Short mmCIF file of C-alpha atoms in Angstrom, two decimals:
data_model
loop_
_atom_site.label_atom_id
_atom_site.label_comp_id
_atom_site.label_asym_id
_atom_site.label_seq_id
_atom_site.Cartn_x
_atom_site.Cartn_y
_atom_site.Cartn_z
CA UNK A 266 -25.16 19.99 7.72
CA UNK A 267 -24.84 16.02 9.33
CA UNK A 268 -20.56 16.60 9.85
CA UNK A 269 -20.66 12.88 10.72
CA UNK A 270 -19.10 11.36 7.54
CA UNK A 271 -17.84 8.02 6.92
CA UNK A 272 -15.46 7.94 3.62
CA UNK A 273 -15.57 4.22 2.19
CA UNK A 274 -12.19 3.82 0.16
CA UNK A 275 -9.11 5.43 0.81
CA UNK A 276 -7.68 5.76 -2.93
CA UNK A 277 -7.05 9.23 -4.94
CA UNK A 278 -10.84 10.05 -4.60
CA UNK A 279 -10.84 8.88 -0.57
CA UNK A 280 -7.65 10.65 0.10
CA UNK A 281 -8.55 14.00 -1.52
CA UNK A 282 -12.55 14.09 -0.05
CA UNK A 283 -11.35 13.32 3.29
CA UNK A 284 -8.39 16.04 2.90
CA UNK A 285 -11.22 18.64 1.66
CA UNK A 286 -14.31 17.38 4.25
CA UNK A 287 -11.39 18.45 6.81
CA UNK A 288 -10.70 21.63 5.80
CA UNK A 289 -14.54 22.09 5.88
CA UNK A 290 -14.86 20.59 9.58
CA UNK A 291 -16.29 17.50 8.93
CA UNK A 292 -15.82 14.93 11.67
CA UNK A 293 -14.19 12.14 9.04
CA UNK A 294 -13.74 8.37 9.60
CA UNK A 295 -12.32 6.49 6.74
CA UNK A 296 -12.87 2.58 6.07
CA UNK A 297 -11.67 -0.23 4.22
CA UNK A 298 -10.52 -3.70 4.69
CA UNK A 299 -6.80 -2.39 5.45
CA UNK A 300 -5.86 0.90 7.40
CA UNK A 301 -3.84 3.08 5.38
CA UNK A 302 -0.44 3.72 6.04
CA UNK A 303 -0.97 7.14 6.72
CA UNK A 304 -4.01 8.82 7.83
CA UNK A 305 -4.48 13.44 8.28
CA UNK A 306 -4.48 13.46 12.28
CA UNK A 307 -7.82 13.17 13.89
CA UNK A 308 -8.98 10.73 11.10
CA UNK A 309 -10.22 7.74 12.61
CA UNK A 310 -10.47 4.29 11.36
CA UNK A 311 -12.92 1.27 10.64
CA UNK A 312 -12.31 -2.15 8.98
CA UNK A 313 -15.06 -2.82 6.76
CA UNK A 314 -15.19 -5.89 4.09
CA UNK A 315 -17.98 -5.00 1.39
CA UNK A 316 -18.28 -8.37 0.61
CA UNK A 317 -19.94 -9.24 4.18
CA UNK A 318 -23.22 -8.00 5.29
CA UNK A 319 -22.18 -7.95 9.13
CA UNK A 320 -19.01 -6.06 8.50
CA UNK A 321 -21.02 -3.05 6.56
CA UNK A 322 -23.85 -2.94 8.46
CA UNK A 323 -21.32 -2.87 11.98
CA UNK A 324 -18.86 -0.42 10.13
CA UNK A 325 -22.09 2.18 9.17
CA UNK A 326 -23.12 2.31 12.65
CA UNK A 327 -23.34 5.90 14.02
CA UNK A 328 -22.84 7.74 10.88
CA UNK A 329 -25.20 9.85 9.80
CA UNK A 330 -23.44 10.26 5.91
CA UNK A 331 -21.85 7.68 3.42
CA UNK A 332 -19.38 9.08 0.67
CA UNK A 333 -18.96 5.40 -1.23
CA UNK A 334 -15.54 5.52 -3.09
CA UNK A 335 -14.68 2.16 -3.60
CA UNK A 336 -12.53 0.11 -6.40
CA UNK A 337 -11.88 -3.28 -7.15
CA UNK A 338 -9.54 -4.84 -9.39
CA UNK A 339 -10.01 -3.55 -12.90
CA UNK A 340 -11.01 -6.68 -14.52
CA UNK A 341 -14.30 -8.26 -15.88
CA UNK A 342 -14.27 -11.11 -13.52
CA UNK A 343 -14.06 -9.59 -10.75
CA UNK A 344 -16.58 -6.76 -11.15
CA UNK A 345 -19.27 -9.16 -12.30
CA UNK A 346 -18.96 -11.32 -8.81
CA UNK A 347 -18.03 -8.74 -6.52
CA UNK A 348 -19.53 -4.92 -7.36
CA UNK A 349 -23.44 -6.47 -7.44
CA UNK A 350 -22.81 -8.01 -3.53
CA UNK A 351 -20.54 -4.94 -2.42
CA UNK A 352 -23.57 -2.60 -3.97
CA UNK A 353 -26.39 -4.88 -2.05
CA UNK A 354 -24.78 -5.25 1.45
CA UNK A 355 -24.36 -0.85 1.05
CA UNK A 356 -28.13 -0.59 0.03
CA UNK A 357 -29.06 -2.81 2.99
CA UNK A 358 -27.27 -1.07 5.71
CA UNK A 359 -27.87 2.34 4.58
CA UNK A 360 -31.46 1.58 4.13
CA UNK A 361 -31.53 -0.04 8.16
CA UNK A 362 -30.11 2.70 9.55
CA UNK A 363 -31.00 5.53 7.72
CA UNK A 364 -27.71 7.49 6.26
CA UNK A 365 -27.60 9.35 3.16
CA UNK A 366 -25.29 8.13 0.46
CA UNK A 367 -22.86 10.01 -2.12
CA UNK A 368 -21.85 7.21 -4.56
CA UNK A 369 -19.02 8.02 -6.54
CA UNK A 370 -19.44 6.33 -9.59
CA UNK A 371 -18.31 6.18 -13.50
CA UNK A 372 -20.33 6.27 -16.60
CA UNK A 373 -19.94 2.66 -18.37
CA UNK A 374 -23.43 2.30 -17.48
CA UNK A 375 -24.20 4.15 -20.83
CA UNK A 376 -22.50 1.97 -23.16
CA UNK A 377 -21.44 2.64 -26.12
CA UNK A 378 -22.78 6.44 -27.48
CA UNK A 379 -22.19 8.76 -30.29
CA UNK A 380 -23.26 11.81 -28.31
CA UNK A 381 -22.47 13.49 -25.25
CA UNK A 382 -23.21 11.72 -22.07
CA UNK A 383 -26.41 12.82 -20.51
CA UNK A 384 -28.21 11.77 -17.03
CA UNK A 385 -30.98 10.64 -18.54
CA UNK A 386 -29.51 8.40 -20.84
CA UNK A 387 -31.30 4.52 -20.56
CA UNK A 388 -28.79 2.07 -19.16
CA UNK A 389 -27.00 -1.02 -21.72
CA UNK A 390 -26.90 -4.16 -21.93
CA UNK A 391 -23.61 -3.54 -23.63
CA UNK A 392 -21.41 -7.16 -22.19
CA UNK A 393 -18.99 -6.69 -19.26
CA UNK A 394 -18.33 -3.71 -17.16
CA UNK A 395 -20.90 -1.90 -18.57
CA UNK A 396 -23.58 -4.09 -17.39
CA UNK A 397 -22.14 -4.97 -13.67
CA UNK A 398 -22.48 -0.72 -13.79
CA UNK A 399 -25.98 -0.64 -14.79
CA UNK A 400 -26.97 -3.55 -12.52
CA UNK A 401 -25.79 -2.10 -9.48
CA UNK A 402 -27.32 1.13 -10.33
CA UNK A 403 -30.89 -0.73 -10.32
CA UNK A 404 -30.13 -1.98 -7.23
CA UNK A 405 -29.32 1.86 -5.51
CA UNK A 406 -32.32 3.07 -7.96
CA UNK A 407 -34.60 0.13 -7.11
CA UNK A 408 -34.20 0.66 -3.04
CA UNK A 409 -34.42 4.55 -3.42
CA UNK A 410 -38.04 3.61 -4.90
CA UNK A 411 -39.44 1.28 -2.87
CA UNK A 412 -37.29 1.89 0.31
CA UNK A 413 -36.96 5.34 1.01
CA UNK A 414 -33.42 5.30 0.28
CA UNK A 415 -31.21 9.05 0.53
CA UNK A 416 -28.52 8.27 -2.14
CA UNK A 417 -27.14 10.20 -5.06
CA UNK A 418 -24.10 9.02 -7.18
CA UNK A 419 -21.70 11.41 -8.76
CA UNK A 420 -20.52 10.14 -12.27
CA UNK A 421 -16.92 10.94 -13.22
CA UNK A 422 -15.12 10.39 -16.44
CA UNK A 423 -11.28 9.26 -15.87
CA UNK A 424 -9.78 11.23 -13.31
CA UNK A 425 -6.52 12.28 -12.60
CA UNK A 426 -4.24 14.69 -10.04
CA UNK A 427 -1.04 15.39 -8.21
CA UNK A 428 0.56 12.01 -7.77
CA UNK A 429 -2.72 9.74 -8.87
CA UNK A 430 -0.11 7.21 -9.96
CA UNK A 431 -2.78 4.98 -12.08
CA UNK A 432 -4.38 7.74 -13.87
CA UNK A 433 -4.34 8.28 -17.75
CA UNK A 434 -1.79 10.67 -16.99
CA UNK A 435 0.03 8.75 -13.58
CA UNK A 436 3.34 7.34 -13.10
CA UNK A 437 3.92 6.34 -17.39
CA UNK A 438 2.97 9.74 -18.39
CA UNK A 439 3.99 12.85 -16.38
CA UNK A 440 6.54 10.35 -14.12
CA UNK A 441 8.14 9.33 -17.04
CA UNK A 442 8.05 13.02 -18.32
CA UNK A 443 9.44 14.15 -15.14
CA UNK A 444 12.55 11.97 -15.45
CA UNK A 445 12.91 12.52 -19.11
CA UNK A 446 11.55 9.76 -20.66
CA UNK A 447 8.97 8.73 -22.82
CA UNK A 448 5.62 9.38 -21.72
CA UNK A 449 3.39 6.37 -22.42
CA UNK A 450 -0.16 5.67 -23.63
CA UNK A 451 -2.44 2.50 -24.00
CA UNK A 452 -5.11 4.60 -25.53
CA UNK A 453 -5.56 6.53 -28.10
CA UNK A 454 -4.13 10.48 -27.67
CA UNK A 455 -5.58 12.46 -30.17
CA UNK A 456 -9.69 11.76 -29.39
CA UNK A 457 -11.60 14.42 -27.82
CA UNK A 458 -11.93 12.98 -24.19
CA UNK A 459 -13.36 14.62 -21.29
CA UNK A 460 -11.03 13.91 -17.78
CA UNK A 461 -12.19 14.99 -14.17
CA UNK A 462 -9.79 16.62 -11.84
CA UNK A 463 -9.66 14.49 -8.44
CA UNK A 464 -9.74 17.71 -6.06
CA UNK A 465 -12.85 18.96 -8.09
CA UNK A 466 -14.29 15.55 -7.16
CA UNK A 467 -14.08 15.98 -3.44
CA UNK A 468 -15.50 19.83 -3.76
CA UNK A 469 -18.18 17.96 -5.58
CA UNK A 470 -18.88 15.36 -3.32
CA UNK A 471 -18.53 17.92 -0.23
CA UNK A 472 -21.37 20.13 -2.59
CA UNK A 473 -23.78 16.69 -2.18
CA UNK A 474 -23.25 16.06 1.19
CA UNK A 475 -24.46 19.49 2.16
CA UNK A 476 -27.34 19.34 -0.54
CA UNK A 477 -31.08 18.39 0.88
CA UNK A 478 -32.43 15.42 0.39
CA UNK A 479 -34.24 16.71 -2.77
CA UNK A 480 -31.01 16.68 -4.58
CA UNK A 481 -30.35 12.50 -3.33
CA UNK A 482 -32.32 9.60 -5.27
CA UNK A 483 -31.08 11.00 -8.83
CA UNK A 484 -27.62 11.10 -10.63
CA UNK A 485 -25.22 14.19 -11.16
CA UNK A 486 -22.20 14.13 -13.71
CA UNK A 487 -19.45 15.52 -12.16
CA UNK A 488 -18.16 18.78 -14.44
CA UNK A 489 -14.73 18.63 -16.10
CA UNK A 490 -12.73 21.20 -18.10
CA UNK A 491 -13.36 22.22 -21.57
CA UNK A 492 -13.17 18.75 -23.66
CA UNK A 493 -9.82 18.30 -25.01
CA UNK A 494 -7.02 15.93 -26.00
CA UNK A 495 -4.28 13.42 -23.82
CA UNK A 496 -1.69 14.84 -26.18
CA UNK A 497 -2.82 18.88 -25.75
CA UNK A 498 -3.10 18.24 -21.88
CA UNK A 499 0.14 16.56 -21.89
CA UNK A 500 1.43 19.54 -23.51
CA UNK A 501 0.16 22.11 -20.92
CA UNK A 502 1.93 19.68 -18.18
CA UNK A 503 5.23 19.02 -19.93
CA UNK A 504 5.63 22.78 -20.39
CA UNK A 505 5.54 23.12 -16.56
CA UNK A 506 8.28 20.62 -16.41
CA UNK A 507 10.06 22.71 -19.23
CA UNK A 508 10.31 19.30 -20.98
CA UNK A 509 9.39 18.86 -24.83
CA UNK A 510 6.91 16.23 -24.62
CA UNK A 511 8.25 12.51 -25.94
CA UNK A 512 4.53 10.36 -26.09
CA UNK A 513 4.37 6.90 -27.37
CA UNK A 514 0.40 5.76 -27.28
CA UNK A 515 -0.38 2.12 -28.69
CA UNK A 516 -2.69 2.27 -31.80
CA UNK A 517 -6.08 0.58 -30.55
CA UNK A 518 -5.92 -2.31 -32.82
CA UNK A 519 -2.95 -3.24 -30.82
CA UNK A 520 -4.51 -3.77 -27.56
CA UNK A 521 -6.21 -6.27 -28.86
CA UNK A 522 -2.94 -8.44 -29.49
CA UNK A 523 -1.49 -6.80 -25.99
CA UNK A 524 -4.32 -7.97 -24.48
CA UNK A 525 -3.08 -11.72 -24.86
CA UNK A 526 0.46 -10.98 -22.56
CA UNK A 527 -0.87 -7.85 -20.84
CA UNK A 528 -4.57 -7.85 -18.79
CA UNK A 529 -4.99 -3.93 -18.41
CA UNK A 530 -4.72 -4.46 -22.60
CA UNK A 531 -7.35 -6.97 -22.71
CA UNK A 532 -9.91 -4.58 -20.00
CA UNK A 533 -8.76 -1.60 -22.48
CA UNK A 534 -10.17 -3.47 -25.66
CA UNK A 535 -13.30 -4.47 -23.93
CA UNK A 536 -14.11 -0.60 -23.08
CA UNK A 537 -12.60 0.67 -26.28
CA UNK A 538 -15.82 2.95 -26.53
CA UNK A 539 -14.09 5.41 -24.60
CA UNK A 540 -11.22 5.75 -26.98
CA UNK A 541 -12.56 5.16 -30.80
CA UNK A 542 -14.72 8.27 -30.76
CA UNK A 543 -15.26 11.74 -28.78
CA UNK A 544 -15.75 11.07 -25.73
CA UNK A 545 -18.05 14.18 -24.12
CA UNK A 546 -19.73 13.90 -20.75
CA UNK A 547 -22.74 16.42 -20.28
CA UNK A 548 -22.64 18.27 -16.60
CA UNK A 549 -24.98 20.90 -16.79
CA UNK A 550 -26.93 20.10 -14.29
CA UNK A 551 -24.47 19.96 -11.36
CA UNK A 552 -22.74 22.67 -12.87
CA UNK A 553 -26.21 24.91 -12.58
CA UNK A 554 -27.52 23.14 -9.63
CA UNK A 555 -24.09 24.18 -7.77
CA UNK A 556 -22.87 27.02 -9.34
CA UNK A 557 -19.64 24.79 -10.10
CA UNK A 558 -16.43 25.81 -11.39
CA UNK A 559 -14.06 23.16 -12.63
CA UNK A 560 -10.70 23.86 -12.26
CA UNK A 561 -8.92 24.76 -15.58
CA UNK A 562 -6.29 22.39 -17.13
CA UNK A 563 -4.14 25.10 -17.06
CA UNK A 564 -3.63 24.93 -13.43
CA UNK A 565 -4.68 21.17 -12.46
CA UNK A 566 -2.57 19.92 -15.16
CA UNK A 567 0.19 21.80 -13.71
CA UNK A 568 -0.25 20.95 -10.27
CA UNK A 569 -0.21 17.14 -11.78
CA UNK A 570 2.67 16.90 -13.78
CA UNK A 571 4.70 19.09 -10.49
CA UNK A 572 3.96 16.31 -8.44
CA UNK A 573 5.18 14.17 -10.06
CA UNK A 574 8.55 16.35 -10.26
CA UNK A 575 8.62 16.89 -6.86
CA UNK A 576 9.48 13.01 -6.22
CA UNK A 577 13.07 12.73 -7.85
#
């Protein structure tokens, strides 16, 4: 395996693939426009600004593999002027100087859908985030085709894990939980949702990076636990806090009216999609291709809502 890995992004999916590539031997460099506070000891550093050709192509140099786990603000705006360049300036300097890619990506690209989210699903048109995501996916696709490009993106549903403060079930939920208050909801709690556990999402990404290159130029979805509920997994974590469960969740009409004094409201409505209906994301083909074992609720919900105990 190349053990020359460059992480881009150094959130909850950055933190726990470099943690895991580690533990694995990797050599690991992480990059992003700031250094991180704290980095695991022998982790070096490179400041990289997506936005400018000269920085990625000078912050790729020497690598031999690119785990891509970037995030931008979560609004419309901003993912409409800055994902398309970010994805382009990526393309180019992986294509130059030959690394392989892991993209780890989400699944707006689909749109809205009634059934189960499948890899082979056409990409929308559907306004907004939804079509920044498909448009940088033809760019990836459309260099993989005529360039020779080695890249592969890993599609996750929401994620979550110990101490992922912005999750669906962060610092309002299981925090609140863990100092006996009200755990609290913008979405909808009572939809069949599928959620992706952040350290299953490093083993996952780990699983690419060590594929051949006949695995790269396609898409995988990355496996999750049996579908179920926000409330029923708040349940399974509030029980290991020995807490009844107090949830408030905002009815999805209301996010609409939120949405005027509150932007995460307003980004909520736009992707409502997720929330108004099941929401079921089809992984059988990592799942067979890897032999892949998610990790059950019952333990990675645990191991969530502990974290978040551990901090009073």
């Amino acid at each position: 395996m190349d053990s020359n890995v460059l992480v881009l992004g150094y959130g909850a999916v950055g933190q726990a693939t470099v943690a895991h590539l580690l533990d694995k031997g990797y050599a690991v460099c992480v990059a992003q426009r700031k250094q991180p506070a704290h980095l695991p000891a022998g982790v070096h550093f490179k400041a990289c600004d997506v936005l400018n050709a000269a920085s990625v192509k000078d912050c790729l140099e020497g690598f031999e593999q690119l785990v891509v786990a970037i995030g931008f603000e979560y609004t419309t705006q901003t993912w409409q002027h800055h994902w398309p360049i970010a994805m382009r300036h990526l393309v180019d300097a992986s294509c130059l100087l030959g690394l392989r890619v892991v993209f780890v990506d989400n699944l707006y690209m689909y749109g809205p859908q009634t059934l189960p989210l499948t890899e082979d699903m056409s990409l929308t048109s559907h306004p907004g985030k939804p079509a920044v995501r498909a448009e940088i996916t033809r760019i990836w696709e459309d260099a993989v085709r005529t360039k020779g490009l080695r890249f592969t993106a890993l599609r996750a549903p929401d994620f979550f894990g110990p101490k992922v403060l912005l999750s669906q079930f962060g610092q309002v939920v299981f925090g609140n939980l863990a100092k006996g208050q009200t755990a609290q909801f913008l979405v909808p709690i009572d939809q069949a949702h599928d959620f992706a556990y952040v350290p299953d999402i490093a083993r996952a990404v780990a699983l690419l990076l060590e594929a051949p290159d006949a695995d790269f130029g396609q898409v995988w979805h990355m496996p999750s636990a049996p579908t179920a509920t926000a409330r029923q997994l708040v349940d399974i974590g509030a029980s290991s806090l020995g807490a009844t469960p107090k949830v408030f969740s905002f009815p999805l009409w209301a996010l609409r009216l939120l949405g005027l004094f509150l932007p995460i409201a307003k980004e909520l409505w736009a992707m409502r999609f997720h929330w108004d209906r099941p929401y079921r994301v089809n992984a059988d083909k990592f799942t067979k291709r890897f032999a892949f074992k998610p990790t059950p609720f019952s333990e990675s919900m645990v191991a969530t809502a502990k974290s978040f105990a551990s901090d009073r």
